[in-house]
PDB file of C-alpha atoms in Angstrom:
ATOM      1  CA  UNK A 203     -23.885  58.300 -71.657  1.00 80.00           C
ATOM      2  CA  UNK A 204     -24.133  60.075 -68.295  1.00 84.00           C
ATOM      3  CA  UNK A 205     -25.653  63.076 -70.067  1.00 83.00           C
ATOM      4  CA  UNK A 206     -28.280  60.916 -71.731  1.00 83.00           C
ATOM      5  CA  UNK A 207     -29.346  59.270 -68.460  1.00 85.00           C
ATOM      6  CA  UNK A 208     -29.487  62.607 -66.607  1.00 82.00           C
ATOM      7  CA  UNK A 209     -31.934  63.902 -69.197  1.00 81.00           C
ATOM      8  CA  UNK A 210     -34.485  61.841 -67.317  1.00 81.00           C
ATOM      9  CA  UNK A 211     -32.918  61.025 -63.942  1.00 82.00           C
ATOM     10  CA  UNK A 212     -32.055  64.246 -62.158  1.00 79.00           C
ATOM     11  CA  UNK A 213     -30.590  65.141 -58.807  1.00 75.00           C
ATOM     12  CA  UNK A 214     -27.742  62.671 -58.288  1.00 82.00           C
ATOM     13  CA  UNK A 215     -25.103  62.513 -61.006  1.00 87.00           C
ATOM     14  CA  UNK A 216     -22.741  60.595 -58.698  1.00 88.00           C
ATOM     15  CA  UNK A 217     -25.041  57.580 -58.507  1.00 88.00           C
ATOM     16  CA  UNK A 218     -25.466  57.634 -62.303  1.00 89.00           C
ATOM     17  CA  UNK A 219     -21.684  57.538 -62.678  1.00 91.00           C
ATOM     18  CA  UNK A 220     -21.533  54.631 -60.221  1.00 91.00           C
ATOM     19  CA  UNK A 221     -24.088  52.668 -62.258  1.00 90.00           C
ATOM     20  CA  UNK A 222     -22.036  53.235 -65.401  1.00 91.00           C
ATOM     21  CA  UNK A 223     -18.811  52.309 -63.577  1.00 93.00           C
ATOM     22  CA  UNK A 224     -20.350  48.955 -62.689  1.00 93.00           C
ATOM     23  CA  UNK A 225     -21.551  48.508 -66.255  1.00 91.00           C
ATOM     24  CA  UNK A 226     -18.125  49.191 -67.778  1.00 92.00           C
ATOM     25  CA  UNK A 227     -16.519  46.802 -65.272  1.00 93.00           C
ATOM     26  CA  UNK A 228     -19.241  44.176 -65.914  1.00 90.00           C
ATOM     27  CA  UNK A 229     -20.216  44.259 -62.266  1.00 93.00           C
ATOM     28  CA  UNK A 230     -23.683  44.244 -60.748  1.00 94.00           C
ATOM     29  CA  UNK A 231     -25.293  47.020 -58.719  1.00 93.00           C
ATOM     30  CA  UNK A 232     -27.774  47.000 -55.832  1.00 93.00           C
ATOM     31  CA  UNK A 233     -29.825  50.191 -55.424  1.00 89.00           C
ATOM     32  CA  UNK A 234     -31.115  50.332 -51.881  1.00 86.00           C
ATOM     33  CA  UNK A 235     -33.379  53.191 -50.812  1.00 78.00           C
ATOM     34  CA  UNK A 236     -36.819  54.231 -49.601  1.00 77.00           C
ATOM     35  CA  UNK A 237     -39.788  54.100 -52.014  1.00 77.00           C
ATOM     36  CA  UNK A 238     -40.245  56.819 -54.607  1.00 80.00           C
ATOM     37  CA  UNK A 239     -36.657  58.026 -54.933  1.00 80.00           C
ATOM     38  CA  UNK A 240     -36.265  56.874 -58.531  1.00 81.00           C
ATOM     39  CA  UNK A 241     -34.364  53.572 -58.191  1.00 81.00           C
ATOM     40  CA  UNK A 242     -36.362  51.820 -60.902  1.00 79.00           C
ATOM     41  CA  UNK A 243     -36.416  54.906 -63.129  1.00 83.00           C
ATOM     42  CA  UNK A 244     -32.630  55.177 -62.952  1.00 84.00           C
ATOM     43  CA  UNK A 245     -32.165  51.522 -63.866  1.00 81.00           C
ATOM     44  CA  UNK A 246     -34.624  51.855 -66.754  1.00 83.00           C
ATOM     45  CA  UNK A 247     -32.913  55.015 -68.018  1.00 86.00           C
ATOM     46  CA  UNK A 248     -29.547  53.236 -68.090  1.00 86.00           C
ATOM     47  CA  UNK A 249     -31.043  50.177 -69.770  1.00 82.00           C
ATOM     48  CA  UNK A 250     -32.702  52.242 -72.499  1.00 85.00           C
ATOM     49  CA  UNK A 251     -29.498  54.206 -73.120  1.00 88.00           C
ATOM     50  CA  UNK A 252     -27.820  50.977 -74.250  1.00 85.00           C
ATOM     51  CA  UNK A 253     -28.667  49.700 -77.700  1.00 81.00           C
ATOM     52  CA  UNK A 254     -28.725  46.089 -76.600  1.00 78.00           C
ATOM     53  CA  UNK A 255     -31.304  43.860 -75.004  1.00 82.00           C
ATOM     54  CA  UNK A 256     -32.828  45.004 -71.730  1.00 82.00           C
ATOM     55  CA  UNK A 257     -35.328  43.074 -69.616  1.00 87.00           C
ATOM     56  CA  UNK A 258     -37.182  43.931 -66.439  1.00 88.00           C
ATOM     57  CA  UNK A 259     -38.294  41.369 -63.851  1.00 91.00           C
ATOM     58  CA  UNK A 260     -40.655  42.275 -61.026  1.00 91.00           C
ATOM     59  CA  UNK A 261     -39.767  39.993 -58.144  1.00 91.00           C
ATOM     60  CA  UNK A 262     -42.757  38.672 -56.172  1.00 90.00           C
ATOM     61  CA  UNK A 263     -43.113  35.921 -53.549  1.00 91.00           C
ATOM     62  CA  UNK A 264     -44.664  33.504 -56.081  1.00 92.00           C
ATOM     63  CA  UNK A 265     -41.902  33.926 -58.685  1.00 93.00           C
ATOM     64  CA  UNK A 266     -40.149  30.651 -59.511  1.00 93.00           C
ATOM     65  CA  UNK A 267     -36.459  30.197 -60.408  1.00 92.00           C
ATOM     66  CA  UNK A 268     -37.489  29.037 -63.890  1.00 92.00           C
ATOM     67  CA  UNK A 269     -39.388  32.324 -64.348  1.00 93.00           C
ATOM     68  CA  UNK A 270     -36.000  34.034 -64.137  1.00 93.00           C
ATOM     69  CA  UNK A 271     -33.556  31.630 -65.770  1.00 93.00           C
ATOM     70  CA  UNK A 272     -35.777  29.812 -68.275  1.00 92.00           C
ATOM     71  CA  UNK A 273     -37.497  26.465 -68.592  1.00 88.00           C
ATOM     72  CA  UNK A 274     -37.526  23.291 -70.684  1.00 86.00           C
ATOM     73  CA  UNK A 275     -40.756  22.926 -72.695  1.00 89.00           C
ATOM     74  CA  UNK A 276     -41.859  19.841 -74.621  1.00 83.00           C
ATOM     75  CA  UNK A 277     -42.132  20.441 -78.361  1.00 82.00           C
ATOM     76  CA  UNK A 278     -44.623  18.112 -80.013  1.00 82.00           C
ATOM     77  CA  UNK A 279     -43.214  18.725 -83.492  1.00 84.00           C
ATOM     78  CA  UNK A 280     -39.620  17.800 -82.671  1.00 81.00           C
ATOM     79  CA  UNK A 281     -40.650  15.334 -79.962  1.00 80.00           C
ATOM     80  CA  UNK A 282     -38.036  16.785 -77.642  1.00 81.00           C
ATOM     81  CA  UNK A 283     -37.615  19.344 -74.898  1.00 83.00           C
ATOM     82  CA  UNK A 284     -36.538  22.836 -75.939  1.00 86.00           C
ATOM     83  CA  UNK A 285     -35.047  25.434 -73.654  1.00 87.00           C
ATOM     84  CA  UNK A 286     -36.939  28.728 -73.536  1.00 90.00           C
ATOM     85  CA  UNK A 287     -34.723  31.540 -72.307  1.00 92.00           C
ATOM     86  CA  UNK A 288     -35.726  33.505 -69.239  1.00 92.00           C
ATOM     87  CA  UNK A 289     -35.374  37.273 -68.780  1.00 93.00           C
ATOM     88  CA  UNK A 290     -31.785  36.958 -67.505  1.00 94.00           C
ATOM     89  CA  UNK A 291     -30.718  36.411 -71.116  1.00 94.00           C
ATOM     90  CA  UNK A 292     -30.227  40.112 -71.786  1.00 89.00           C
ATOM     91  CA  UNK A 293     -27.403  42.628 -71.647  1.00 87.00           C
ATOM     92  CA  UNK A 294     -29.028  44.752 -68.953  1.00 86.00           C
ATOM     93  CA  UNK A 295     -31.382  43.052 -66.504  1.00 90.00           C
ATOM     94  CA  UNK A 296     -33.428  45.211 -64.148  1.00 88.00           C
ATOM     95  CA  UNK A 297     -34.609  43.262 -61.115  1.00 91.00           C
ATOM     96  CA  UNK A 298     -37.212  45.283 -59.256  1.00 89.00           C
ATOM     97  CA  UNK A 299     -37.606  44.628 -55.510  1.00 89.00           C
ATOM     98  CA  UNK A 300     -35.171  41.733 -55.403  1.00 90.00           C
ATOM     99  CA  UNK A 301     -35.953  41.081 -51.727  1.00 89.00           C
ATOM    100  CA  UNK A 302     -39.598  40.168 -52.462  1.00 89.00           C
ATOM    101  CA  UNK A 303     -38.834  36.829 -54.124  1.00 90.00           C
ATOM    102  CA  UNK A 304     -38.211  33.605 -52.217  1.00 90.00           C
ATOM    103  CA  UNK A 305     -34.632  32.688 -51.258  1.00 90.00           C
ATOM    104  CA  UNK A 306     -34.670  29.927 -53.881  1.00 91.00           C
ATOM    105  CA  UNK A 307     -35.456  32.392 -56.671  1.00 92.00           C
ATOM    106  CA  UNK A 308     -32.937  34.893 -55.319  1.00 91.00           C
ATOM    107  CA  UNK A 309     -30.269  32.178 -55.348  1.00 88.00           C
ATOM    108  CA  UNK A 310     -31.071  31.289 -58.966  1.00 89.00           C
ATOM    109  CA  UNK A 311     -30.546  34.913 -60.006  1.00 91.00           C
ATOM    110  CA  UNK A 312     -27.383  35.375 -57.989  1.00 87.00           C
ATOM    111  CA  UNK A 313     -25.920  32.148 -59.389  1.00 85.00           C
ATOM    112  CA  UNK A 314     -26.349  33.499 -62.918  1.00 91.00           C
ATOM    113  CA  UNK A 315     -24.775  36.789 -61.819  1.00 91.00           C
ATOM    114  CA  UNK A 316     -21.694  34.922 -60.631  1.00 88.00           C
ATOM    115  CA  UNK A 317     -21.382  32.219 -63.298  1.00 89.00           C
ATOM    116  CA  UNK A 318     -22.844  34.217 -66.225  1.00 92.00           C
ATOM    117  CA  UNK A 319     -24.564  31.077 -67.459  1.00 91.00           C
ATOM    118  CA  UNK A 320     -27.605  28.890 -66.845  1.00 90.00           C
ATOM    119  CA  UNK A 321     -27.334  25.118 -66.638  1.00 85.00           C
ATOM    120  CA  UNK A 322     -30.458  23.033 -67.280  1.00 83.00           C
ATOM    121  CA  UNK A 323     -30.358  19.241 -67.586  1.00 80.00           C
ATOM    122  CA  UNK A 324     -26.534  19.346 -67.775  1.00 81.00           C
ATOM    123  CA  UNK A 325     -26.641  21.736 -70.736  1.00 85.00           C
ATOM    124  CA  UNK A 326     -24.957  25.132 -70.255  1.00 89.00           C
ATOM    125  CA  UNK A 327     -26.527  28.245 -71.744  1.00 91.00           C
ATOM    126  CA  UNK A 328     -24.260  31.333 -71.516  1.00 93.00           C
ATOM    127  CA  UNK A 329     -25.924  34.719 -71.066  1.00 93.00           C
ATOM    128  CA  UNK A 330     -25.089  37.551 -73.507  1.00 90.00           C
ATOM    129  CA  UNK A 331     -22.029  39.689 -72.846  1.00 86.00           C
ATOM    130  CA  UNK A 332     -21.820  42.311 -71.519  1.00 85.00           C
ATOM    131  CA  UNK A 333     -24.168  41.195 -68.753  1.00 89.00           C
ATOM    132  CA  UNK A 334     -25.153  43.555 -65.959  1.00 90.00           C
ATOM    133  CA  UNK A 335     -27.835  43.175 -63.286  1.00 92.00           C
ATOM    134  CA  UNK A 336     -29.253  46.296 -61.641  1.00 90.00           C
ATOM    135  CA  UNK A 337     -31.357  45.257 -58.655  1.00 91.00           C
ATOM    136  CA  UNK A 338     -33.467  47.446 -56.395  1.00 88.00           C
ATOM    137  CA  UNK A 339     -34.817  46.844 -52.923  1.00 86.00           C
ATOM    138  CA  UNK A 340     -36.701  48.773 -50.263  1.00 78.00           C
ATOM    139  CA  UNK A 341     -34.952  48.587 -46.868  1.00 71.00           C
ATOM    140  CA  UNK A 342     -37.778  50.052 -44.788  1.00 67.00           C
ATOM    141  CA  UNK A 343     -40.682  47.759 -45.700  1.00 65.00           C
ATOM    142  CA  UNK A 344     -40.164  44.197 -44.504  1.00 63.00           C
ATOM    143  CA  UNK A 345     -43.670  42.770 -44.929  1.00 63.00           C
ATOM    144  CA  UNK A 346     -43.598  39.989 -47.515  1.00 64.00           C
ATOM    145  CA  UNK A 347     -39.852  40.310 -48.087  1.00 74.00           C
ATOM    146  CA  UNK A 348     -36.912  37.926 -47.804  1.00 80.00           C
ATOM    147  CA  UNK A 349     -33.719  39.658 -46.761  1.00 82.00           C
ATOM    148  CA  UNK A 350     -30.717  38.877 -48.944  1.00 83.00           C
ATOM    149  CA  UNK A 351     -28.038  36.909 -47.052  1.00 81.00           C
ATOM    150  CA  UNK A 352     -24.683  38.641 -46.673  1.00 79.00           C
ATOM    151  CA  UNK A 353     -22.990  36.039 -48.894  1.00 76.00           C
ATOM    152  CA  UNK A 354     -25.409  36.889 -51.702  1.00 81.00           C
ATOM    153  CA  UNK A 355     -25.170  40.661 -51.288  1.00 88.00           C
ATOM    154  CA  UNK A 356     -21.426  40.158 -51.786  1.00 88.00           C
ATOM    155  CA  UNK A 357     -22.180  39.193 -55.412  1.00 89.00           C
ATOM    156  CA  UNK A 358     -22.952  42.828 -56.172  1.00 94.00           C
ATOM    157  CA  UNK A 359     -19.943  44.922 -57.131  1.00 95.00           C
ATOM    158  CA  UNK A 360     -21.432  48.003 -55.491  1.00 95.00           C
ATOM    159  CA  UNK A 361     -24.358  49.058 -53.373  1.00 92.00           C
ATOM    160  CA  UNK A 362     -25.705  52.593 -53.507  1.00 88.00           C
ATOM    161  CA  UNK A 363     -28.478  54.804 -52.227  1.00 86.00           C
ATOM    162  CA  UNK A 364     -30.212  57.219 -54.575  1.00 84.00           C
ATOM    163  CA  UNK A 365     -31.249  59.700 -51.890  1.00 81.00           C
ATOM    164  CA  UNK A 366     -33.657  62.618 -52.112  1.00 84.00           C
ATOM    165  CA  UNK A 367     -33.097  65.235 -54.847  1.00 83.00           C
ATOM    166  CA  UNK A 368     -32.386  68.886 -54.202  1.00 85.00           C
ATOM    167  CA  UNK A 369     -35.045  71.554 -54.641  1.00 88.00           C
ATOM    168  CA  UNK A 370     -34.324  72.437 -58.283  1.00 87.00           C
ATOM    169  CA  UNK A 371     -33.918  68.799 -59.290  1.00 84.00           C
ATOM    170  CA  UNK A 372     -37.227  67.889 -57.655  1.00 86.00           C
ATOM    171  CA  UNK A 373     -38.986  70.720 -59.507  1.00 90.00           C
ATOM    172  CA  UNK A 374     -37.595  69.321 -62.772  1.00 85.00           C
ATOM    173  CA  UNK A 375     -38.777  65.838 -61.794  1.00 83.00           C
ATOM    174  CA  UNK A 376     -42.303  67.086 -61.143  1.00 87.00           C
ATOM    175  CA  UNK A 377     -42.310  69.074 -64.381  1.00 88.00           C
ATOM    176  CA  UNK A 378     -41.198  66.098 -66.469  1.00 82.00           C
ATOM    177  CA  UNK A 379     -43.560  63.739 -64.651  1.00 81.00           C
ATOM    178  CA  UNK A 380     -46.634  65.879 -65.257  1.00 86.00           C
ATOM    179  CA  UNK A 381     -45.744  66.011 -68.951  1.00 83.00           C
ATOM    180  CA  UNK A 382     -45.666  62.229 -69.145  1.00 81.00           C
ATOM    181  CA  UNK A 383     -41.908  61.823 -69.606  1.00 80.00           C
ATOM    182  CA  UNK A 384     -40.694  58.231 -69.191  1.00 82.00           C
ATOM    183  CA  UNK A 385     -37.283  56.517 -69.320  1.00 81.00           C
ATOM    184  CA  UNK A 386     -38.546  54.499 -72.291  1.00 80.00           C
ATOM    185  CA  UNK A 387     -38.461  57.758 -74.290  1.00 81.00           C
ATOM    186  CA  UNK A 388     -34.664  57.912 -74.113  1.00 84.00           C
ATOM    187  CA  UNK A 389     -32.774  56.999 -77.257  1.00 86.00           C
ATOM    188  CA  UNK A 390     -29.879  54.569 -77.108  1.00 86.00           C
ATOM    189  CA  UNK A 391     -26.537  56.368 -77.322  1.00 88.00           C
ATOM    190  CA  UNK A 392     -24.278  53.311 -76.915  1.00 86.00           C
ATOM    191  CA  UNK A 393     -24.364  50.131 -78.989  1.00 87.00           C
ATOM    192  CA  UNK A 394     -23.462  46.728 -77.644  1.00 87.00           C
ATOM    193  CA  UNK A 395     -20.329  46.786 -79.792  1.00 88.00           C
ATOM    194  CA  UNK A 396     -19.372  50.087 -78.122  1.00 89.00           C
ATOM    195  CA  UNK A 397     -20.013  48.615 -74.684  1.00 88.00           C
ATOM    196  CA  UNK A 398     -17.921  45.547 -75.459  1.00 88.00           C
ATOM    197  CA  UNK A 399     -15.057  47.817 -76.526  1.00 91.00           C
ATOM    198  CA  UNK A 400     -15.448  49.843 -73.320  1.00 92.00           C
ATOM    199  CA  UNK A 401     -15.242  46.742 -71.140  1.00 91.00           C
ATOM    200  CA  UNK A 402     -12.153  45.660 -73.072  1.00 93.00           C
ATOM    201  CA  UNK A 403     -10.536  49.055 -72.511  1.00 95.00           C
ATOM    202  CA  UNK A 404     -11.345  48.856 -68.789  1.00 95.00           C
ATOM    203  CA  UNK A 405      -9.641  45.481 -68.454  1.00 93.00           C
ATOM    204  CA  UNK A 406      -6.519  46.997 -70.035  1.00 95.00           C
ATOM    205  CA  UNK A 407      -6.233  49.898 -67.583  1.00 96.00           C
ATOM    206  CA  UNK A 408      -2.920  49.651 -65.747  1.00 96.00           C
ATOM    207  CA  UNK A 409      -2.892  49.004 -61.989  1.00 96.00           C
ATOM    208  CA  UNK A 410       0.518  49.340 -60.376  1.00 95.00           C
ATOM    209  CA  UNK A 411       1.868  47.137 -57.611  1.00 94.00           C
ATOM    210  CA  UNK A 412       1.662  50.140 -55.261  1.00 95.00           C
ATOM    211  CA  UNK A 413      -2.059  50.564 -55.933  1.00 96.00           C
ATOM    212  CA  UNK A 414      -2.659  46.841 -55.457  1.00 96.00           C
ATOM    213  CA  UNK A 415      -0.815  47.111 -52.130  1.00 96.00           C
ATOM    214  CA  UNK A 416      -3.030  50.053 -51.209  1.00 96.00           C
ATOM    215  CA  UNK A 417      -6.210  48.073 -51.961  1.00 96.00           C
ATOM    216  CA  UNK A 418      -4.996  45.057 -49.983  1.00 96.00           C
ATOM    217  CA  UNK A 419      -4.081  47.205 -46.983  1.00 96.00           C
ATOM    218  CA  UNK A 420      -7.561  48.760 -46.931  1.00 96.00           C
ATOM    219  CA  UNK A 421      -9.242  45.362 -47.234  1.00 95.00           C
ATOM    220  CA  UNK A 422      -6.984  43.774 -44.615  1.00 95.00           C
ATOM    221  CA  UNK A 423      -7.664  46.589 -42.149  1.00 94.00           C
ATOM    222  CA  UNK A 424     -11.366  45.635 -42.125  1.00 94.00           C
ATOM    223  CA  UNK A 425     -10.336  42.237 -40.720  1.00 92.00           C
ATOM    224  CA  UNK A 426      -8.253  43.698 -37.901  1.00 91.00           C
ATOM    225  CA  UNK A 427     -11.028  45.495 -36.035  1.00 90.00           C
ATOM    226  CA  UNK A 428     -12.797  42.711 -34.100  1.00 88.00           C
ATOM    227  CA  UNK A 429     -14.156  45.217 -31.591  1.00 90.00           C
ATOM    228  CA  UNK A 430     -16.163  46.875 -34.403  1.00 90.00           C
ATOM    229  CA  UNK A 431     -16.381  44.471 -37.343  1.00 90.00           C
ATOM    230  CA  UNK A 432     -17.619  40.898 -36.998  1.00 90.00           C
ATOM    231  CA  UNK A 433     -16.811  39.986 -40.609  1.00 89.00           C
ATOM    232  CA  UNK A 434     -14.351  41.863 -42.797  1.00 91.00           C
ATOM    233  CA  UNK A 435     -13.968  42.144 -46.554  1.00 93.00           C
ATOM    234  CA  UNK A 436     -13.002  39.034 -48.526  1.00 91.00           C
ATOM    235  CA  UNK A 437     -10.455  38.942 -51.391  1.00 93.00           C
ATOM    236  CA  UNK A 438     -13.429  39.100 -53.771  1.00 92.00           C
ATOM    237  CA  UNK A 439     -14.191  42.536 -52.347  1.00 94.00           C
ATOM    238  CA  UNK A 440     -10.646  43.675 -53.058  1.00 96.00           C
ATOM    239  CA  UNK A 441     -10.912  42.406 -56.627  1.00 96.00           C
ATOM    240  CA  UNK A 442     -14.215  44.252 -57.088  1.00 96.00           C
ATOM    241  CA  UNK A 443     -12.585  47.450 -55.818  1.00 97.00           C
ATOM    242  CA  UNK A 444      -9.681  47.076 -58.268  1.00 97.00           C
ATOM    243  CA  UNK A 445     -12.011  46.437 -61.222  1.00 96.00           C
ATOM    244  CA  UNK A 446     -14.265  49.353 -60.317  1.00 97.00           C
ATOM    245  CA  UNK A 447     -11.214  51.617 -59.997  1.00 97.00           C
ATOM    246  CA  UNK A 448     -10.121  50.558 -63.489  1.00 97.00           C
ATOM    247  CA  UNK A 449     -13.538  51.552 -64.847  1.00 96.00           C
ATOM    248  CA  UNK A 450     -13.428  54.897 -63.047  1.00 96.00           C
ATOM    249  CA  UNK A 451      -9.979  55.640 -64.414  1.00 96.00           C
ATOM    250  CA  UNK A 452     -11.070  54.771 -67.973  1.00 95.00           C
ATOM    251  CA  UNK A 453     -14.206  56.927 -67.650  1.00 92.00           C
ATOM    252  CA  UNK A 454     -11.934  59.824 -66.691  1.00 92.00           C
ATOM    253  CA  UNK A 455      -9.736  59.294 -69.734  1.00 92.00           C
ATOM    254  CA  UNK A 456      -6.768  57.717 -67.969  1.00 94.00           C
ATOM    255  CA  UNK A 457      -4.931  54.514 -68.813  1.00 94.00           C
ATOM    256  CA  UNK A 458      -3.828  53.939 -65.210  1.00 95.00           C
ATOM    257  CA  UNK A 459      -5.497  53.745 -61.802  1.00 96.00           C
ATOM    258  CA  UNK A 460      -4.631  56.278 -59.100  1.00 95.00           C
ATOM    259  CA  UNK A 461      -5.151  55.918 -55.343  1.00 95.00           C
ATOM    260  CA  UNK A 462      -7.883  58.558 -55.660  1.00 94.00           C
ATOM    261  CA  UNK A 463      -9.868  56.196 -57.904  1.00 95.00           C
ATOM    262  CA  UNK A 464      -9.677  53.557 -55.196  1.00 96.00           C
ATOM    263  CA  UNK A 465     -10.479  55.897 -52.326  1.00 94.00           C
ATOM    264  CA  UNK A 466     -13.521  57.357 -54.097  1.00 94.00           C
ATOM    265  CA  UNK A 467     -15.101  53.911 -54.495  1.00 96.00           C
ATOM    266  CA  UNK A 468     -14.393  52.420 -51.062  1.00 95.00           C
ATOM    267  CA  UNK A 469     -17.817  53.190 -49.454  1.00 93.00           C
ATOM    268  CA  UNK A 470     -19.943  51.873 -52.331  1.00 94.00           C
ATOM    269  CA  UNK A 471     -17.825  48.810 -53.143  1.00 96.00           C
ATOM    270  CA  UNK A 472     -16.861  47.695 -49.629  1.00 95.00           C
ATOM    271  CA  UNK A 473     -19.663  49.053 -47.423  1.00 92.00           C
ATOM    272  CA  UNK A 474     -22.026  46.123 -48.010  1.00 92.00           C
ATOM    273  CA  UNK A 475     -19.261  43.558 -47.531  1.00 92.00           C
ATOM    274  CA  UNK A 476     -18.595  44.097 -43.828  1.00 91.00           C
ATOM    275  CA  UNK A 477     -20.804  43.061 -40.919  1.00 90.00           C
ATOM    276  CA  UNK A 478     -20.704  45.292 -37.852  1.00 90.00           C
ATOM    277  CA  UNK A 479     -21.054  44.021 -34.323  1.00 90.00           C
ATOM    278  CA  UNK A 480     -24.629  44.650 -33.076  1.00 89.00           C
ATOM    279  CA  UNK A 481     -23.508  46.721 -30.097  1.00 89.00           C
ATOM    280  CA  UNK A 482     -21.467  48.984 -32.376  1.00 84.00           C
ATOM    281  CA  UNK A 483     -24.390  49.510 -34.744  1.00 83.00           C
ATOM    282  CA  UNK A 484     -26.619  50.388 -31.788  1.00 83.00           C
ATOM    283  CA  UNK A 485     -24.162  53.140 -30.892  1.00 85.00           C
ATOM    284  CA  UNK A 486     -24.749  54.731 -34.299  1.00 84.00           C
ATOM    285  CA  UNK A 487     -21.503  53.575 -35.907  1.00 87.00           C
ATOM    286  CA  UNK A 488     -21.891  52.881 -39.642  1.00 89.00           C
ATOM    287  CA  UNK A 489     -19.904  50.858 -42.146  1.00 90.00           C
ATOM    288  CA  UNK A 490     -19.234  54.011 -44.168  1.00 89.00           C
ATOM    289  CA  UNK A 491     -17.889  55.737 -41.070  1.00 91.00           C
ATOM    290  CA  UNK A 492     -15.461  52.912 -40.303  1.00 93.00           C
ATOM    291  CA  UNK A 493     -14.361  52.676 -43.924  1.00 93.00           C
ATOM    292  CA  UNK A 494     -13.736  56.407 -43.918  1.00 91.00           C
ATOM    293  CA  UNK A 495     -11.431  55.990 -40.921  1.00 91.00           C
ATOM    294  CA  UNK A 496      -9.633  53.115 -42.621  1.00 93.00           C
ATOM    295  CA  UNK A 497      -9.183  54.993 -45.898  1.00 90.00           C
ATOM    296  CA  UNK A 498      -7.809  57.987 -43.970  1.00 90.00           C
ATOM    297  CA  UNK A 499      -5.364  55.883 -41.942  1.00 91.00           C
ATOM    298  CA  UNK A 500      -3.876  53.708 -44.708  1.00 92.00           C
ATOM    299  CA  UNK A 501      -0.810  55.376 -46.288  1.00 91.00           C
ATOM    300  CA  UNK A 502      -1.514  56.575 -49.821  1.00 89.00           C
ATOM    301  CA  UNK A 503       1.126  55.691 -52.428  1.00 86.00           C
ATOM    302  CA  UNK A 504       2.581  58.529 -54.468  1.00 74.00           C
ATOM    303  CA  UNK A 505       1.056  59.131 -57.889  1.00 59.00           C
ATOM    304  CA  UNK A 506       4.409  58.785 -59.626  1.00 54.00           C
ATOM    305  CA  UNK A 507       4.776  55.233 -58.295  1.00 44.00           C
ATOM    306  CA  UNK A 508       1.112  54.483 -59.030  1.00 50.00           C
ATOM    307  CA  UNK A 509       1.642  55.331 -62.687  1.00 51.00           C
ATOM    308  CA  UNK A 510       4.525  52.953 -62.967  1.00 51.00           C
TER     309      UNK A 510
END
């Protein structure tokens, strides 16, 4: 599937693999970068590579929660209200510029992401499974935006930056763009049945007690640095790291998680879950930098023990 997506999205295979890791683990991804780097194109390419339902929602300030989750409409023929599903009822949901909608609409989306269901008039409507939200936002333009609260950003399994492509990749992007290539042209290479099997395989990947200890030590270390970190990683962050590591191991053809799987995912899975002290951030210290120090200082369990 990575090969199919990179037919259109070029220049950053690592971020493509991260998107797919989140998808296999049934986690959600926030793509956060400057305009024009291909965030929306990447999400579309992934969505069109899956043979299931994919919906795109452009978030705007006037968007209502019911525009996302669905609404009850009166049916004259049946003389009753009928629920009309919103765009979140899809396997892959692309939310473009998530920080442009009002906090109320953002909360409605993030509630569905967490609960994987919509409740209207005491009736529960489950969303399809697998269910993955890929949201994008622009961190440099704040006019007409509503910044996501930290507690809501925590709902995303991972947060990534696409970055600028290299020279050759950018030439390929320009060449494809001038020929009218679009992510909608990609053919699906994975069916929903395949994706369901993949998520089942991921859940069965073995995680040893030593690897769980390793994850907990990394997470706990973020709470023991009050001079740098105002808020450390919660247990939910540790669980997200374990699930993402399972997906990475499965994607690499292994039935067990190694410490390297965990270490490779620490910046993307934990970076958006810690809040730095303002004075530390002003000194140029970053969350990724601190997490790098933590990952380097926590003792790594031996692979033999990690395999059980």
